[in-house]
Coordinates of C-alpha atoms and ligand atoms in Angstrom, one line a residue:
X224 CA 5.6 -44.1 -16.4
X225 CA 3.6 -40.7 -16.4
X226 CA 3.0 -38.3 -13.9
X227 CA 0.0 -36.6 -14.1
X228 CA 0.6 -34.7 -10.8
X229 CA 2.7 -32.7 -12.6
X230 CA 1.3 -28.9 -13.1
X231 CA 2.4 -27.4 -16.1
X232 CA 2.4 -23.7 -16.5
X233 CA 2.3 -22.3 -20.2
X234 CA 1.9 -18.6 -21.5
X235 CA -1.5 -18.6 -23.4
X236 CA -1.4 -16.3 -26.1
X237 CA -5.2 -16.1 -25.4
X238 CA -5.6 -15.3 -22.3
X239 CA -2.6 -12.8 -21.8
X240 CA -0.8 -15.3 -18.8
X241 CA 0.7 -17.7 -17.5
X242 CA -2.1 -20.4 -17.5
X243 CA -2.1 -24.0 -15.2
X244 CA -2.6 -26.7 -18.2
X245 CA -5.2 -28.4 -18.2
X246 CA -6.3 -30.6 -20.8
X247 CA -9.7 -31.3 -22.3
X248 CA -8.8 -35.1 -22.0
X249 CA -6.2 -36.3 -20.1
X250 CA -5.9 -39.3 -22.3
X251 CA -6.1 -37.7 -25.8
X252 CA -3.8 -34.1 -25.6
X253 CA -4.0 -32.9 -28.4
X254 CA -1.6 -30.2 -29.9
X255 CA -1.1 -28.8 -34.0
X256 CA 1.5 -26.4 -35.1
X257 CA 1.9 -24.6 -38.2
X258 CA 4.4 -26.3 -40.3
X259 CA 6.4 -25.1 -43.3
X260 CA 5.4 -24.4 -46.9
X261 CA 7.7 -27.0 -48.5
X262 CA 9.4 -25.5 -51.6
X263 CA 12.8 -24.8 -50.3
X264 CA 15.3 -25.9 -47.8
X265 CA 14.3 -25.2 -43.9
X266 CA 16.5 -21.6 -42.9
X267 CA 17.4 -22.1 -39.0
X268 CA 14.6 -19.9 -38.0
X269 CA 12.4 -22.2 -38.9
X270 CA 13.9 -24.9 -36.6
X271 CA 12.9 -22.6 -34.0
X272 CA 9.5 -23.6 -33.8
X273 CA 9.8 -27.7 -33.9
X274 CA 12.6 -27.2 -31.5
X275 CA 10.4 -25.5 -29.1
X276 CA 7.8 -27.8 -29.8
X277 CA 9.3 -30.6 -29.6
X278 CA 10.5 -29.8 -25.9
X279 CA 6.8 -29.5 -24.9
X280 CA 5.7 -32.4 -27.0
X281 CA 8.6 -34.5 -25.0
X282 CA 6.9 -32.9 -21.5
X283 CA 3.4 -33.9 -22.6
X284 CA 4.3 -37.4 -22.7
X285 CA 6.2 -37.7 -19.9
X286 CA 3.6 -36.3 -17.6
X287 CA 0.5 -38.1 -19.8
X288 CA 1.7 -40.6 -21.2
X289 CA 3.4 -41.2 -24.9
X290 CA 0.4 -42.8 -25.6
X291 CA -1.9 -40.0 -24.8
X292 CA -0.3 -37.8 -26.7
X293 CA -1.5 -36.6 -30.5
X294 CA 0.9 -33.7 -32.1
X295 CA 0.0 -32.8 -35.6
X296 CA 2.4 -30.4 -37.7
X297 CA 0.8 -29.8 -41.3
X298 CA 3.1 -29.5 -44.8
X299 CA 1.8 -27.1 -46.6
X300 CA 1.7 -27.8 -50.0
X301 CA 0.1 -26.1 -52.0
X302 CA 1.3 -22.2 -52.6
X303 CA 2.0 -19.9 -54.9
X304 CA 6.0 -20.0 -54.0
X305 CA 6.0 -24.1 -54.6
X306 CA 4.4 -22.8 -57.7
X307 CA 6.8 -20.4 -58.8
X308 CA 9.5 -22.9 -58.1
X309 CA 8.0 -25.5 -59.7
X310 CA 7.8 -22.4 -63.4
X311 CA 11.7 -21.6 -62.5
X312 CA 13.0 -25.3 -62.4
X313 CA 10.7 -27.2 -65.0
X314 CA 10.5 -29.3 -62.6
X315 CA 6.8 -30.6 -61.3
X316 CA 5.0 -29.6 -58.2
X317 CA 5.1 -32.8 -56.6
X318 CA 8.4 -33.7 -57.1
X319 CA 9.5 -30.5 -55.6
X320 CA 7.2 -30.9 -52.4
X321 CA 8.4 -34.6 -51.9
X322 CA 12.0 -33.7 -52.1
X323 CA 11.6 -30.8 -49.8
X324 CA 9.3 -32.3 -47.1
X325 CA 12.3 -35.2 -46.8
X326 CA 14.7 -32.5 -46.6
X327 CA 12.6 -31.2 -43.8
X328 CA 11.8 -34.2 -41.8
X329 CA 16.1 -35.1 -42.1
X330 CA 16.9 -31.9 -41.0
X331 CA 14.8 -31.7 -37.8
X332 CA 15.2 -35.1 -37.2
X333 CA 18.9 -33.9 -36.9
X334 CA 18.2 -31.3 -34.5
X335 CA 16.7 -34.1 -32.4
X336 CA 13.1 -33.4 -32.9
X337 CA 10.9 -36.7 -32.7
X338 CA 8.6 -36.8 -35.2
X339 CA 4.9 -35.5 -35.1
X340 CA 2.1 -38.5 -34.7
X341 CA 0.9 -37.1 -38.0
X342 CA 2.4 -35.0 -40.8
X343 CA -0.8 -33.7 -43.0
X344 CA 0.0 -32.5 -46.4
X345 CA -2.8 -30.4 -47.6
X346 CA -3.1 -31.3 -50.8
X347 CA -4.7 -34.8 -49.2
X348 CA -7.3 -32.4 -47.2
X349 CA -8.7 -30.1 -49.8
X350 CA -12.4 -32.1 -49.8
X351 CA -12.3 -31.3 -46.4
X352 CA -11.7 -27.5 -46.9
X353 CA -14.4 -27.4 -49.6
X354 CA -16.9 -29.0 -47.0
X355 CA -15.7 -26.3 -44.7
X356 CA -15.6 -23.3 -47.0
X357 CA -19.4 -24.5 -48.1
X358 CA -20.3 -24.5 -44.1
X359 CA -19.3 -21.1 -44.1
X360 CA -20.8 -19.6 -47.2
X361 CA -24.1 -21.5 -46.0
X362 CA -24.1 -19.8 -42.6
X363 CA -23.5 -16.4 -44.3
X364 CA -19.6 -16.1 -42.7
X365 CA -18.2 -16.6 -46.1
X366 CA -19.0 -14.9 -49.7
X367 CA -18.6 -15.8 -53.2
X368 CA -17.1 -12.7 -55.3
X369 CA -15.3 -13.4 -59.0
X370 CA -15.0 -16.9 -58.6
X371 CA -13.1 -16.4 -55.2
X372 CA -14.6 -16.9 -52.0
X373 CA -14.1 -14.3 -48.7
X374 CA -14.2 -15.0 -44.9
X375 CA -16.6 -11.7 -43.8
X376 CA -14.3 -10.9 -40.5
X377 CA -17.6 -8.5 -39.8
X378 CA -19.0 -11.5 -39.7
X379 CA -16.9 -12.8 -36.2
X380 CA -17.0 -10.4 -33.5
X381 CA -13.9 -11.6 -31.9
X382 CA -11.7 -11.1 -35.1
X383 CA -8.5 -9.6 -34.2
X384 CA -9.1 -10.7 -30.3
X385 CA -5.9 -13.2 -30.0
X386 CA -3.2 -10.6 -31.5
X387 CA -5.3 -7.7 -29.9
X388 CA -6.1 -5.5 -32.6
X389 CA -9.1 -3.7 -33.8
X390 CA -10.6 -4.3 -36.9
X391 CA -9.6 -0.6 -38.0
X392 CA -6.2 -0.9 -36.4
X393 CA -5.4 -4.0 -38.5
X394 CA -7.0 -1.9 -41.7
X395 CA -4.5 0.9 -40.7
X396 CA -1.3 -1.4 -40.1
X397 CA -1.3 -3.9 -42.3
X398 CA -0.1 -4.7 -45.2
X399 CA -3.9 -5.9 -46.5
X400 CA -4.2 -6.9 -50.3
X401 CA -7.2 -4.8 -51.4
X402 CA -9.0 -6.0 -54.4
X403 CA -12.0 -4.7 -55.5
X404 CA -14.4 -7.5 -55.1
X405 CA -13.9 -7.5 -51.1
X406 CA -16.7 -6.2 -48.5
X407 CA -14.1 -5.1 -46.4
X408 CA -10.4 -5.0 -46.8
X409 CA -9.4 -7.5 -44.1
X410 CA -11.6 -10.0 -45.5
X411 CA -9.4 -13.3 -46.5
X412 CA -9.4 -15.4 -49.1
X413 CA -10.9 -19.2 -48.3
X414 CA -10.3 -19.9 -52.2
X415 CA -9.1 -18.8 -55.5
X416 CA -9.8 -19.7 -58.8
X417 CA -6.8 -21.1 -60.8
X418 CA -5.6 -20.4 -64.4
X419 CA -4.7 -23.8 -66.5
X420 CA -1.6 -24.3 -66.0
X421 CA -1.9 -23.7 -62.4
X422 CA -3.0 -26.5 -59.5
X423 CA -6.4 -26.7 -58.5
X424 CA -9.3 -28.8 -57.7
X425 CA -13.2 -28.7 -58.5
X426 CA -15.1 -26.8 -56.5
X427 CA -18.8 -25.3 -56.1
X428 CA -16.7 -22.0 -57.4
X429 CA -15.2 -23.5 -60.2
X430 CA -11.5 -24.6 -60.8
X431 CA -9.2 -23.2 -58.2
X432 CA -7.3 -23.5 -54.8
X433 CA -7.8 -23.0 -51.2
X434 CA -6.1 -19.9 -49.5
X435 CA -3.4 -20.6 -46.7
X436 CA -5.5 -20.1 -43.7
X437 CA -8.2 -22.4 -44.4
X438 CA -5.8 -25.3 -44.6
X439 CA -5.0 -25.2 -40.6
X440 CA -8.5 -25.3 -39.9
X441 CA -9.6 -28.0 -42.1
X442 CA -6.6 -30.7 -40.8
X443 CA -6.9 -29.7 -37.3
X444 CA -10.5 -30.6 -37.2
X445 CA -10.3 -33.6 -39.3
X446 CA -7.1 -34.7 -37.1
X447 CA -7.9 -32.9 -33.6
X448 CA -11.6 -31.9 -33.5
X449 CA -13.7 -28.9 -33.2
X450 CA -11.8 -28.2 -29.9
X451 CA -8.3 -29.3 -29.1
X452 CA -5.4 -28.3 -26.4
X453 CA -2.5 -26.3 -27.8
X454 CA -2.3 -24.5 -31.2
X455 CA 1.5 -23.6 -31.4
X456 CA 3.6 -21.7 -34.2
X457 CA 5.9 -18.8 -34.2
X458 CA 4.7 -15.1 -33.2
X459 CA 4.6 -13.8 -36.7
X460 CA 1.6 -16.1 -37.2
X461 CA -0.3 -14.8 -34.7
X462 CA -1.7 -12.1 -37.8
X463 CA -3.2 -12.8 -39.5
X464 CA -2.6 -16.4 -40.0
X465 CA -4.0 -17.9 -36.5
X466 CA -6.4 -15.2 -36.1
X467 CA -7.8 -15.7 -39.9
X468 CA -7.5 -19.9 -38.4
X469 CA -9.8 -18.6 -35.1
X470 CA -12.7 -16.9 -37.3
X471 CA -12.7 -19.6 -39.4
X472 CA -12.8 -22.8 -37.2
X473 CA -15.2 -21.0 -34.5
X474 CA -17.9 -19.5 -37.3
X475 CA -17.4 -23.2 -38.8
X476 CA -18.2 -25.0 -36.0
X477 CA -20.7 -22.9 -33.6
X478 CA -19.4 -22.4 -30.3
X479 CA -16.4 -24.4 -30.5
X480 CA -13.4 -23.1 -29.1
X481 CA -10.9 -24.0 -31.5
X482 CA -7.6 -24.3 -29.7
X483 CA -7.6 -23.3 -25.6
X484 CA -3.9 -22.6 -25.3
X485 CA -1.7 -20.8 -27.5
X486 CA 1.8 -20.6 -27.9
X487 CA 4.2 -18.3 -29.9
X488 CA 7.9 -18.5 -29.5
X489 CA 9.6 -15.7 -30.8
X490 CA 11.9 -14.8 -33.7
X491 CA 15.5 -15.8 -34.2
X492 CA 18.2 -13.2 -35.7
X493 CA 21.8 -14.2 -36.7
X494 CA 24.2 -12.2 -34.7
X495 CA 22.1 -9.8 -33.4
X496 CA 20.4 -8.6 -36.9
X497 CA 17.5 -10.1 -38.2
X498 CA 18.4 -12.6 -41.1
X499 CA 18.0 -11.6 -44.3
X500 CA 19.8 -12.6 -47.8
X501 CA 20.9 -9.5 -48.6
X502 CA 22.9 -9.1 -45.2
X503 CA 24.6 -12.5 -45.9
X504 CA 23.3 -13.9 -42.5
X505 CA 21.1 -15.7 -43.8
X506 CA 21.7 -19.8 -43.5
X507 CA 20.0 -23.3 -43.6
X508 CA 19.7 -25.8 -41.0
X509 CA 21.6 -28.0 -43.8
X510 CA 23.9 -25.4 -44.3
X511 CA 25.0 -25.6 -40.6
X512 CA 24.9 -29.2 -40.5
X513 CA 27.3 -29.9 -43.5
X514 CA 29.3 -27.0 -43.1
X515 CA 29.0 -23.8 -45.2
X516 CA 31.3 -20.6 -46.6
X517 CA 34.5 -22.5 -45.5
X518 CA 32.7 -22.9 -41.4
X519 CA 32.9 -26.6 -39.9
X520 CA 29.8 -28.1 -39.5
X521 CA 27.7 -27.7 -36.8
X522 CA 26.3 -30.8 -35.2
X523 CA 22.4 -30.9 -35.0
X524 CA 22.5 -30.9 -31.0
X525 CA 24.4 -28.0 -31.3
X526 CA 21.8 -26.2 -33.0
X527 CA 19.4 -27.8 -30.2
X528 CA 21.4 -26.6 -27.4
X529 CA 22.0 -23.3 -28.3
X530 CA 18.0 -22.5 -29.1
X531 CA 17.1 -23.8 -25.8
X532 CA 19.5 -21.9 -24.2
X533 CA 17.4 -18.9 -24.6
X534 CA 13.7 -18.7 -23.1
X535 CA 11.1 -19.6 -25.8
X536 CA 9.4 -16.1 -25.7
X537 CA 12.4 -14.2 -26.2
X538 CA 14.0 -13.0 -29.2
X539 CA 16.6 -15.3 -30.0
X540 CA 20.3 -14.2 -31.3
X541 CA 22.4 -17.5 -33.0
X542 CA 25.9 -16.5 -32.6
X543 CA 29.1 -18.6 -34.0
X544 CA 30.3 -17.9 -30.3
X545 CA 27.3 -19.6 -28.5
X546 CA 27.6 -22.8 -31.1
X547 CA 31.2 -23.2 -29.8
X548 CA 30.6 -22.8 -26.2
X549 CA 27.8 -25.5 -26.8
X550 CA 29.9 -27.7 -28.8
X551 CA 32.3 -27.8 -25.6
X552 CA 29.5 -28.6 -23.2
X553 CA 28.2 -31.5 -25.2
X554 CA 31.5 -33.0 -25.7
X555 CA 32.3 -32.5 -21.9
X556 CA 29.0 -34.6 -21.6
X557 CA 29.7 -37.3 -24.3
X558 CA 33.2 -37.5 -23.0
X559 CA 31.3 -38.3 -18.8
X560 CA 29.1 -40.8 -20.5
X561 CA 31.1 -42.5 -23.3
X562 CA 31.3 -45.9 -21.5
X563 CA 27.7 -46.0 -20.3
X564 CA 24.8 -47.4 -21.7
X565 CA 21.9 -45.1 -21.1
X566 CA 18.7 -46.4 -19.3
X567 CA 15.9 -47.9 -21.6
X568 CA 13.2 -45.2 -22.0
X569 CA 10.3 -47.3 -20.5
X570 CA 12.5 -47.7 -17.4
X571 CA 13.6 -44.1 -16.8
X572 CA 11.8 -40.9 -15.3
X573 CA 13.2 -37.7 -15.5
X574 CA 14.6 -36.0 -12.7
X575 CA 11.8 -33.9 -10.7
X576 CA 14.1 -30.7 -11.1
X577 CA 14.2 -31.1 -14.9
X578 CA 10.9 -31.3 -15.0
X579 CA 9.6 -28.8 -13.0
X580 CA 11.8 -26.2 -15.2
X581 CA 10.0 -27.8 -18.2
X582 CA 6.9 -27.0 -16.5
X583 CA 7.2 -23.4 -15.8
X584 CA 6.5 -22.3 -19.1
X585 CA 9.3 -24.4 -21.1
X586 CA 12.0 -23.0 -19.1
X587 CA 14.7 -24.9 -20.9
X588 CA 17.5 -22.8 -19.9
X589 CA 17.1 -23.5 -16.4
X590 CA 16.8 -27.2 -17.7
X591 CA 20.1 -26.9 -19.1
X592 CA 21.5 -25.6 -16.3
X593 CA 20.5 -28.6 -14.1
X594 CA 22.0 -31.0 -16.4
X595 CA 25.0 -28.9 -16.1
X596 CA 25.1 -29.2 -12.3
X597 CA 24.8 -33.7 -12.5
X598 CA 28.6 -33.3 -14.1
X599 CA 29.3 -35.8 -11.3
X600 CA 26.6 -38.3 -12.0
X601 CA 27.3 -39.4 -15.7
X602 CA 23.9 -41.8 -15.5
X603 CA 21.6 -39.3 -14.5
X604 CA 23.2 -36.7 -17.1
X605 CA 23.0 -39.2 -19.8
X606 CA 19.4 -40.3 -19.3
X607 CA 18.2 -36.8 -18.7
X608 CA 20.0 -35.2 -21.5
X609 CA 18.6 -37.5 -23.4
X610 CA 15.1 -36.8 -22.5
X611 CA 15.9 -33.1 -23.8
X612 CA 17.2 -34.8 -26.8
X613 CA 20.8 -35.0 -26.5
X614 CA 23.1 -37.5 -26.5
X615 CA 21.1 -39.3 -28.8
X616 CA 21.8 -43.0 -30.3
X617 CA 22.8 -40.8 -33.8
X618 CA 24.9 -38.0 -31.9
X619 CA 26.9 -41.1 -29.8
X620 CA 27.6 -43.5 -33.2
X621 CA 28.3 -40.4 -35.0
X622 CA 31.1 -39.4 -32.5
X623 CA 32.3 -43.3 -32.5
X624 CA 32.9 -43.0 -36.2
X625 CA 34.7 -40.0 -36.1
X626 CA 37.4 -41.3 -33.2
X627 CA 37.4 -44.7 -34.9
X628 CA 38.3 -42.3 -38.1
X629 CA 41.4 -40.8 -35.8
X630 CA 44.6 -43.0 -35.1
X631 CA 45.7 -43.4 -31.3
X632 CA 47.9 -41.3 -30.0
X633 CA 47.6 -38.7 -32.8
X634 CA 46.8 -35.8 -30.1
X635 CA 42.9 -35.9 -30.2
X636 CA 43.2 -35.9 -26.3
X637 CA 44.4 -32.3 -26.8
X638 CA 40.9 -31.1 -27.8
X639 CA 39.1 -33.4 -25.9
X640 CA 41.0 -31.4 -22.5
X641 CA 40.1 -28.6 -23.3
X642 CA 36.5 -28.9 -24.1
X643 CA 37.0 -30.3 -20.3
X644 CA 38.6 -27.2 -19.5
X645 CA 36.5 -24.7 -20.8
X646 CA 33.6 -26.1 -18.9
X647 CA 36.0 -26.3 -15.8
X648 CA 37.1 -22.3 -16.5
X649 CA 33.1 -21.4 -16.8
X650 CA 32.5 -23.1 -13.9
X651 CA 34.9 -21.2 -11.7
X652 CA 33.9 -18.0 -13.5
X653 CA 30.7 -18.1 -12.1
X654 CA 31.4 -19.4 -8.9
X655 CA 33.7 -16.5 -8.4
X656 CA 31.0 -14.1 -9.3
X657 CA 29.3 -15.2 -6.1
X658 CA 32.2 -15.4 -3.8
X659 CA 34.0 -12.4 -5.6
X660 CA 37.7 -14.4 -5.1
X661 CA 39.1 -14.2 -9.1
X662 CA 42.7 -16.0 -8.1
X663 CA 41.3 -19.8 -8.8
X664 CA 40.2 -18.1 -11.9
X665 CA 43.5 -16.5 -13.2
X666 CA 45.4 -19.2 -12.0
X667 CA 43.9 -21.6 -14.5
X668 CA 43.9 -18.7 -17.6
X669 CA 47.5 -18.4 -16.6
X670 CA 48.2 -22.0 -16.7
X671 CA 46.1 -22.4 -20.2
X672 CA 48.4 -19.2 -22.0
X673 CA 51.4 -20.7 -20.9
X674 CA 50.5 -24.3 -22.6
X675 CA 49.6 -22.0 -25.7
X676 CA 45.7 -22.6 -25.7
X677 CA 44.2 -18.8 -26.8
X678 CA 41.9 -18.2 -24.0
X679 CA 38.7 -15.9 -24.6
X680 CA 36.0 -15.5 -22.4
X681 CA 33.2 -13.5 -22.8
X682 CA 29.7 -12.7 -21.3
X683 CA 28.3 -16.1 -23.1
X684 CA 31.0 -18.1 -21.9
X685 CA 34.5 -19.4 -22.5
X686 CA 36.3 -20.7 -26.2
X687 CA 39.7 -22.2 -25.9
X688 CA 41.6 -23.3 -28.7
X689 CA 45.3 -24.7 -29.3
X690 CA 47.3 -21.5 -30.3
X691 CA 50.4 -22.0 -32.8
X692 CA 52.3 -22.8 -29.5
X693 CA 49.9 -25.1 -28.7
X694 CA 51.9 -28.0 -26.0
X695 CA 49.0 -30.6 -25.0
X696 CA 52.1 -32.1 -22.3
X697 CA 51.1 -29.0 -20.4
X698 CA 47.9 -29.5 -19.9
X699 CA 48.1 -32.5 -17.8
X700 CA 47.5 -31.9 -14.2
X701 CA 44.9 -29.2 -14.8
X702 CA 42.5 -31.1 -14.4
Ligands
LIG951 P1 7.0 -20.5 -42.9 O1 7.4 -21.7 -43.7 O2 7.7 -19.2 -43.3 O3 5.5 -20.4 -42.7 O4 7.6 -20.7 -41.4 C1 7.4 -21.9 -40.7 C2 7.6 -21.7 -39.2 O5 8.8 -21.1 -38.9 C3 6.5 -20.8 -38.6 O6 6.1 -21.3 -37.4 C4 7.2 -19.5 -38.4 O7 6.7 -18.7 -37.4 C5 8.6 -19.9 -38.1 N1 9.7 -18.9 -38.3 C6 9.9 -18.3 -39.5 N2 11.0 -17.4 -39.4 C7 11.4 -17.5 -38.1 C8 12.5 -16.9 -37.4 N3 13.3 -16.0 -37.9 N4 12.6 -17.2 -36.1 C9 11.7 -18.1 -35.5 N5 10.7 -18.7 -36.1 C10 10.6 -18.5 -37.4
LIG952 ZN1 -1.5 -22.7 -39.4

């Protein structure tokens, strides 16, 4: 069932607001995000992205239609990292950029992304970057210096228009390789030629590669078209990599818009610092997953939960605390709607209210926050937790493995409660913010220390665990 009433709002990167979606055809929307350069596992800042995306691509189909829907995310596979790697390990490029793109796909598949329509690798586009690159040498955009070739960005007047910077301001800020053969210093490399032992292809240039940029441009067209609905990808893309993507698709294809609504989610950090290897926060989404530095694993709609928890265009901070408080909620949830089947997707619509949060601009916390509040109607909370991509067929036989694993009566009710109870505590936290009467409150903290359950509650939310004196007897009746 769609629902093409439905007006969604999205931030265009482009245009500086909050813009009413509307698509170029309502039966073809068409979106492409930047996907990962696949020579290593996937760190969890890089979930952020397909997470995000994946909420919107779920959105899109609802309100046109599954079948109307095209999402592209690219593999890029050829770089000079893979080919590092590939000099470090002996081990060949392609075997490396296999392994890794399975990696990828299992690992977001995990955090309950669907998968895109169609997953490009580069490699299998590089006639169609040449074709490209040739259109732009042609048309005097591009120039041919030591077997290299250049995008001009004189050459586009609105270079540096998406990100908002000058020409001279990017000169003056950035980080800008300058080699001697270049026009002008923020001029980008559309290819490269390529020693021997390194990849490459034949080209009017010679032996040699494309550059990064050139690779969105070429599979969006070939995928998408000269002009397509959303380009999405995180905010540190924005420059140069989308505005190198803008010159070149719009000087390729005169007049052609490229993509007509942008989106950039922001950066995640990892306990409120931004996650490097040398501060030791730095993790993978398998890390998490399987468990890592003597931490339990983390359940992939966790990881889901917690991202959406925070706005899309806000920095993000991953917290050990927030993955536990999440963990409670979902178990709460899978605990309501163990015995129920959920709905068959062609059957079910989404609740208005979930939809409508989805709409203004992705707001999946207040999304969350609705399926919070149908606590008393397990269906509904099934189905539409589902629909954010929770609760999933893998998350529920995953659970019934591990309590088929436990033996009855062993005290697995214990945690079970208190998952319960931690939601029940949050709950009457914030219902006594509003009517400013704490005793409901301290009467069940009280009740919880004297069974022995270590009670801490925070501004994120509430953790309860069994303390050494831990007596489960006590428990009953609180709820
Ligand atoms: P890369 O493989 O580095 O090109 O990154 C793939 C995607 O992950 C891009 O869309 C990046 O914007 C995004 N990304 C990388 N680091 C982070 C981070 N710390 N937080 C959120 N997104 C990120
Ligand atoms: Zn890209």
């Amino acid at each position: 069932m769609t629902d093409r009433q439905t007006q969604i709002k999205l931030t265009n990167t482009k245009t500086r607001h909050k813009d009413v979606f509307v698509p170029i055809d309502p039966d073809n929307v068409r979106m492409y995000v930047c996907g990962p350069t696949v020579y290593d596992r996937a760190h969890i800042g890089n979930a952020r992205p397909v997470i995000v995306f994946d909420v919107l691509y779920r959105l899109l189909r609802h309100v046109y239609g599954a079948d109307h829907v095209t999402y592209v995310r690219n593999f890029t596979d050829v770089d000079d990292k893979i080919n590092a790697k590939a000099a470090e390990t002996g081990r060949s490029i392609r075997e490396i950029t296999d392994e890794t793109m399975q990696w990828y796909l299992d690992d977001m598949r995990a955090v309950g992304a669907l998968d895109p329509d169609k997953m490009p690798r580069a490699t299998e586009y590089i006639g169609a970057m040449i074709t490209m690159i040739e259109g732009l040498v042609e048309s005097g955009h591009a120039y041919v210096a030591e077997g290299h070739v250049l995008f001009a960005v004189e050459s586009y007047k609105d270079y540096g228009k998406l990100s908002g910077r000058s020409i001279d301001d990017m000169i003056a800020g950035a980080r800008v390789e300058v080699a001697p053969y270049k026009r002008n210093p923020m001029d980008f490399v559309l290819w490269k030629p390529s020693s021997e032992g390194q990849p490459g292809w034949d080209s009017p240039w010679g032996y040699g590669r494309p550059g990064w940029h050139i690779e969105c441009s070429a599979m969006s067209y070939e995928l998408l078209g000269e002009t397509f609905d959303i380009h999405g990808g995180g905010n540190d893309l924005m420059f140069p990599h989308h505005e190198n993507e803008i010159a070149q698709s719009c000087c390729a294809h005169d007049g052609a818009g490229f993509a007509n609504y942008w989106l950039h989610n922001e950066m995640l950090q990892v306990e409120g610092k931004k996650m490097s290897k040398s501060l030791g926060n730095f993790f993978t989404v398998r890390d998490l997953l399987d468990g890592h530095d003597g931490q339990a694993p983390v359940p992939g709609e966790v990881i889901r939960f917690v991202f959406l928890s925070t706005h899309y265009r806000k920095p993000m901070d991953w917290t050990a605390e927030k993955a536990k408080e999440a963990e409670n909620t979902l178990r709460y949830w899978m605990d309501l709607t163990w015995e129920l089947e959920p709905t068959a997707e062609e059957s079910f619509t989404p609740e208005t209210k979930l939809v409508d949060a989805l709409s203004a601009d992705l707001n999946t916390h207040l999304a969350l926050t609705y399926l919070r509040s149908l606590h008393n109607q397990p269906q509904k909370l099934l189905d539409n937790a589902r629909f954010m991509g929770f609760l999933s067929d893998e998350a529920r036989q995953k659970r019934r493995e591990i309590e088929s694993a436990i033996p009855h009566g062993s005290g697995r009710g214990g945690s079970e409660v208190l998952a319960k109870l931690a939601v029940e505590l949050d709950a009457l936290r914030n219902a006594a913010k509003l009517s400013k009467d704490f005793a409901p409150v301290d009467a069940l903290k009280t009740a919880l220390l004297e069974a022995g359950v270590e009670v801490r509650m925070s501004k994120t939310g509430v953790e309860l665990e069994a303390g050494p004196k831990f007596d489960a007897s006590k428990l009953e009746g609180l709820l």
